[in-house]
């Protein structure tokens, strides 16, 4: 069982929180308004707790960022000292018109890490739609959650959290590989929303033999 803080109670945060509480993890949402009706409803359906973002982060082993990109670096910087904690960056640095807001010689994840000295940042849960985080089994097989980060133990923890939801986890390497995983999210969005394939699509790594 892990103590997980999820910053943001939107589509991604609420889906991940529901999945992890169902699997026995302790989840506290970090939210701008812990008393908001939507937050109380979420707590009722998941059994999670809610606090301000710095409070939620302070008591967690794993802090998940699930906020809009345009506020994420500031939110990360407002969380206090997260040295030693695992920080999962699930965000995508997307600008209007379906463009990367940062990249490709840096990444959102690296900008987040700059705000959090000593934190063990892992990029994960950004390359697929939230519906797939709730239901990651396709045709009896787990779809792939690609992760990257500079700390092996942190990646092992996040891979475990991905497997708890039903994903296969694949390690893509150091945090700077987020420069590749963030554009990959745009491929998913382009296929789902622009090419018209819809949101019931997912990436899966297949191996010969
Ligand atoms: N939607 C997907 O399928 C998907 C998939 C993979 C990755 N992502 C990425 O994950 C991140 C979250 O996406 P989402 O779809 O969950 O977004 P969302 O539904 O808009 O939720 C974002 C949450 O962030 C919190 N927040 C904190 N400061 C905020 C501010 N100034 N303005 C608005 N919200 C603020 C809010 O929670 P409180 O009101 O509780 O503070 C809000 O509910 C984004 O970076 C997105 O690109 C999304």
Tab-separated table of N, CA, C and O and ligand atoms in Angstrom, residues 7-14 29-34 36 38-39 53 65-72 75 89-94 124-131 133 185 188-189 199, ligand 1:
chain	number	residue	atom	x	y	z
A	7	UNK	N	-2.479	15.574	-7.439
A	7	UNK	CA	-2.735	17.010	-7.527
A	7	UNK	C	-3.610	17.254	-8.750
A	7	UNK	O	-3.164	17.083	-9.896
A	8	UNK	N	-4.853	17.628	-8.491
A	8	UNK	CA	-5.827	17.830	-9.560
A	8	UNK	C	-6.904	16.766	-9.493
A	8	UNK	O	-6.614	15.568	-9.409
A	9	UNK	N	-8.154	17.230	-9.496
A	9	UNK	CA	-9.296	16.312	-9.387
A	9	UNK	C	-10.082	16.262	-10.696
A	9	UNK	O	-11.288	16.036	-10.692
A	10	UNK	N	-9.388	16.492	-11.803
A	10	UNK	CA	-10.056	16.453	-13.100
A	10	UNK	C	-10.141	15.037	-13.640
A	10	UNK	O	-10.167	14.061	-12.885
A	11	UNK	N	-10.180	14.933	-14.953
A	11	UNK	CA	-10.397	13.644	-15.609
A	11	UNK	C	-9.328	12.628	-15.228
A	11	UNK	O	-9.627	11.497	-14.831
A	12	UNK	N	-8.069	13.016	-15.351
A	12	UNK	CA	-6.971	12.079	-15.078
A	12	UNK	C	-6.851	11.815	-13.578
A	12	UNK	O	-6.758	10.655	-13.139
A	13	UNK	N	-6.844	12.877	-12.777
A	13	UNK	CA	-6.679	12.699	-11.336
A	13	UNK	C	-7.764	11.821	-10.749
A	13	UNK	O	-7.483	10.885	-9.980
A	14	UNK	N	-9.009	12.082	-11.121
A	14	UNK	CA	-10.105	11.298	-10.536
A	14	UNK	C	-10.055	9.850	-11.003
A	14	UNK	O	-10.342	8.929	-10.225
A	29	UNK	N	-6.334	13.618	-2.517
A	29	UNK	CA	-6.327	14.577	-3.626
A	29	UNK	C	-5.846	15.926	-3.120
A	29	UNK	O	-6.314	16.410	-2.074
A	30	UNK	N	-4.939	16.538	-3.854
A	30	UNK	CA	-4.549	17.916	-3.610
A	30	UNK	C	-5.350	18.805	-4.538
A	30	UNK	O	-5.233	18.693	-5.762
A	31	UNK	N	-6.181	19.637	-3.963
A	31	UNK	CA	-7.150	20.386	-4.770
A	31	UNK	C	-7.222	21.832	-4.302
A	31	UNK	O	-6.988	22.132	-3.128
A	32	UNK	N	-7.581	22.698	-5.254
A	32	UNK	CA	-7.694	24.112	-4.899
A	32	UNK	C	-8.814	24.344	-3.901
A	32	UNK	O	-8.783	25.298	-3.146
A	33	UNK	N	-9.840	23.481	-3.921
A	33	UNK	CA	-10.975	23.664	-3.009
A	33	UNK	C	-11.434	22.318	-2.458
A	33	UNK	O	-12.298	21.657	-3.047
A	34	UNK	N	-10.861	21.896	-1.327
A	34	UNK	CA	-11.231	20.585	-0.772
A	34	UNK	C	-12.712	20.469	-0.421
A	34	UNK	O	-13.219	19.357	-0.275
A	36	UNK	N	-15.192	21.713	-2.309
A	36	UNK	CA	-16.034	21.847	-3.506
A	36	UNK	C	-16.937	20.624	-3.658
A	36	UNK	O	-16.562	19.509	-3.299
A	38	UNK	N	-17.781	18.985	-6.291
A	38	UNK	CA	-17.240	17.913	-7.144
A	38	UNK	C	-16.204	17.088	-6.373
A	38	UNK	O	-16.075	15.881	-6.583
A	39	UNK	N	-15.503	17.729	-5.458
A	39	UNK	CA	-14.487	17.014	-4.672
A	39	UNK	C	-15.172	16.104	-3.667
A	39	UNK	O	-14.796	14.944	-3.492
A	53	UNK	N	-3.016	21.263	-2.071
A	53	UNK	CA	-1.921	20.546	-2.738
A	53	UNK	C	-0.662	20.390	-1.863
A	53	UNK	O	-0.141	19.263	-1.771
A	65	UNK	N	1.169	14.582	-10.526
A	65	UNK	CA	0.721	15.866	-11.068
A	65	UNK	C	-0.259	15.598	-12.205
A	65	UNK	O	0.108	15.001	-13.229
A	66	UNK	N	-1.499	16.038	-12.030
A	66	UNK	CA	-2.551	15.825	-13.036
A	66	UNK	C	-3.282	17.145	-13.253
A	66	UNK	O	-4.495	17.250	-13.082
A	67	UNK	N	-2.503	18.144	-13.624
A	67	UNK	CA	-2.997	19.515	-13.780
A	67	UNK	C	-2.813	19.978	-15.226
A	67	UNK	O	-1.997	19.420	-15.961
A	68	UNK	N	-3.546	21.020	-15.639
A	68	UNK	CA	-3.314	21.565	-16.981
A	68	UNK	C	-1.858	22.041	-17.100
A	68	UNK	O	-1.307	22.590	-16.140
A	69	UNK	N	-1.273	21.842	-18.283
A	69	UNK	CA	0.143	22.176	-18.417
A	69	UNK	C	0.431	23.635	-18.047
A	69	UNK	O	1.437	23.927	-17.402
A	70	UNK	N	-0.446	24.542	-18.423
A	70	UNK	CA	-0.110	25.962	-18.254
A	70	UNK	C	0.030	26.376	-16.793
A	70	UNK	O	0.579	27.434	-16.508
A	71	UNK	N	-0.427	25.525	-15.861
A	71	UNK	CA	-0.228	25.851	-14.437
A	71	UNK	C	0.733	24.870	-13.760
A	71	UNK	O	1.062	25.041	-12.584
A	72	UNK	N	1.169	23.838	-14.467
A	72	UNK	CA	1.860	22.724	-13.803
A	72	UNK	C	3.186	23.124	-13.173
A	72	UNK	O	3.483	22.721	-12.034
A	75	UNK	N	2.385	25.039	-10.079
A	75	UNK	CA	1.830	24.138	-9.059
A	75	UNK	C	2.946	23.307	-8.444
A	75	UNK	O	3.039	23.173	-7.215
A	89	UNK	N	4.803	12.768	-13.216
A	89	UNK	CA	4.291	13.826	-14.080
A	89	UNK	C	3.423	13.177	-15.154
A	89	UNK	O	3.935	12.566	-16.097
A	90	UNK	N	2.118	13.326	-14.991
A	90	UNK	CA	1.166	12.765	-15.964
A	90	UNK	C	0.695	13.820	-16.958
A	90	UNK	O	-0.191	13.541	-17.773
A	91	UNK	N	1.292	14.993	-16.905
A	91	UNK	CA	0.783	16.096	-17.726
A	91	UNK	C	1.328	16.025	-19.146
A	91	UNK	O	2.306	15.346	-19.423
A	92	UNK	N	0.692	16.770	-20.012
A	92	UNK	CA	1.212	16.942	-21.369
A	92	UNK	C	1.306	18.423	-21.690
A	92	UNK	O	0.314	19.151	-21.557
A	93	UNK	N	2.505	18.859	-22.104
A	93	UNK	CA	2.705	20.277	-22.394
A	93	UNK	C	2.145	20.635	-23.764
A	93	UNK	O	2.864	20.736	-24.759
A	94	UNK	N	0.837	20.813	-23.780
A	94	UNK	CA	0.125	21.045	-25.031
A	94	UNK	C	-0.327	22.496	-25.085
A	94	UNK	O	-0.891	23.016	-24.116
A	124	UNK	N	4.896	9.491	-16.566
A	124	UNK	CA	4.024	8.315	-16.746
A	124	UNK	C	2.584	8.777	-16.905
A	124	UNK	O	2.250	9.920	-16.554
A	125	UNK	N	1.765	7.919	-17.408
A	125	UNK	CA	0.317	8.143	-17.546
A	125	UNK	C	-0.011	9.318	-18.453
A	125	UNK	O	-1.074	9.921	-18.323
A	126	UNK	N	0.900	9.663	-19.377
A	126	UNK	CA	0.614	10.773	-20.282
A	126	UNK	C	0.306	10.298	-21.700
A	126	UNK	O	-0.180	11.088	-22.509
A	127	UNK	N	0.601	9.032	-22.031
A	127	UNK	CA	0.541	8.629	-23.440
A	127	UNK	C	-0.749	7.924	-23.822
A	127	UNK	O	-0.830	7.340	-24.902
A	128	UNK	N	-1.730	7.999	-22.950
A	128	UNK	CA	-3.012	7.375	-23.306
A	128	UNK	C	-4.148	8.157	-22.680
A	128	UNK	O	-3.930	8.962	-21.763
A	129	UNK	N	-5.352	7.942	-23.152
A	129	UNK	CA	-6.503	8.663	-22.630
A	129	UNK	C	-6.933	8.154	-21.273
A	129	UNK	O	-6.648	7.013	-20.892
A	130	UNK	N	-7.620	9.006	-20.540
A	130	UNK	CA	-8.031	8.650	-19.180
A	130	UNK	C	-8.912	7.403	-19.164
A	130	UNK	O	-8.849	6.605	-18.225
A	131	UNK	N	-9.729	7.221	-20.203
A	131	UNK	CA	-10.592	6.023	-20.242
A	131	UNK	C	-9.746	4.755	-20.188
A	131	UNK	O	-10.150	3.752	-19.602
A	133	UNK	N	-6.953	4.476	-18.655
A	133	UNK	CA	-6.424	4.310	-17.294
A	133	UNK	C	-7.440	3.562	-16.420
A	133	UNK	O	-7.075	2.884	-15.472
A	185	UNK	N	2.070	11.459	-26.894
A	185	UNK	CA	0.699	11.756	-26.473
A	185	UNK	C	-0.039	12.511	-27.575
A	185	UNK	O	-1.243	12.309	-27.782
A	188	UNK	N	-1.385	10.135	-30.025
A	188	UNK	CA	-2.642	9.516	-29.556
A	188	UNK	C	-3.813	10.491	-29.766
A	188	UNK	O	-4.883	10.119	-30.267
A	189	UNK	N	-3.625	11.746	-29.397
A	189	UNK	CA	-4.711	12.729	-29.517
A	189	UNK	C	-5.045	12.970	-30.992
A	189	UNK	O	-6.223	13.055	-31.372
A	199	UNK	N	-11.633	7.450	-28.845
A	199	UNK	CA	-10.770	7.311	-27.662
A	199	UNK	C	-10.555	5.871	-27.213
A	199	UNK	O	-9.811	5.631	-26.276
B	1	LIG	N1	-7.663	13.781	-20.246
B	1	LIG	C1	-6.849	12.801	-20.657
B	1	LIG	O1	-7.287	11.787	-21.239
B	1	LIG	C2	-5.366	12.920	-20.418
B	1	LIG	C3	-4.565	11.790	-20.631
B	1	LIG	C4	-3.195	11.851	-20.326
B	1	LIG	C5	-2.655	13.038	-19.849
B	1	LIG	N2	-3.458	14.148	-19.683
B	1	LIG	C6	-2.823	15.355	-19.130
B	1	LIG	O2	-3.097	15.320	-17.731
B	1	LIG	C7	-3.291	16.651	-17.234
B	1	LIG	C8	-4.677	16.736	-16.617
B	1	LIG	O3	-5.631	16.483	-17.627
B	1	LIG	P1	-7.176	16.375	-17.282
B	1	LIG	O4	-7.863	15.960	-18.526
B	1	LIG	O5	-7.374	15.606	-16.036
B	1	LIG	O6	-7.503	17.907	-16.995
B	1	LIG	P2	-8.782	18.508	-16.223
B	1	LIG	O7	-9.906	17.542	-16.286
B	1	LIG	O8	-8.954	19.880	-16.741
B	1	LIG	O9	-8.282	18.549	-14.689
B	1	LIG	C9	-7.203	19.315	-14.287
B	1	LIG	C10	-7.316	19.572	-12.797
B	1	LIG	O10	-6.204	20.360	-12.380
B	1	LIG	C11	-6.563	21.122	-11.237
B	1	LIG	N3	-6.076	22.504	-11.361
B	1	LIG	C12	-5.153	23.085	-10.550
B	1	LIG	N4	-4.934	24.347	-10.906
B	1	LIG	C13	-5.745	24.588	-11.962
B	1	LIG	C14	-5.997	25.736	-12.739
B	1	LIG	N5	-5.355	26.905	-12.550
B	1	LIG	N6	-6.913	25.639	-13.737
B	1	LIG	C15	-7.578	24.473	-13.959
B	1	LIG	N7	-7.366	23.343	-13.235
B	1	LIG	C16	-6.462	23.413	-12.236
B	1	LIG	C17	-8.071	21.076	-11.130
B	1	LIG	O11	-8.383	20.318	-9.967
B	1	LIG	P3	-8.942	21.101	-8.660
B	1	LIG	O12	-10.122	21.888	-9.138
B	1	LIG	O13	-9.298	20.007	-7.737
B	1	LIG	O14	-7.817	21.967	-8.145
B	1	LIG	C18	-8.523	20.365	-12.377
B	1	LIG	O15	-9.648	19.536	-12.155
B	1	LIG	C19	-3.103	17.588	-18.425
B	1	LIG	O16	-1.783	18.056	-18.434
B	1	LIG	C20	-3.355	16.676	-19.636
B	1	LIG	O17	-2.657	17.113	-20.788
B	1	LIG	C21	-4.788	14.103	-19.946
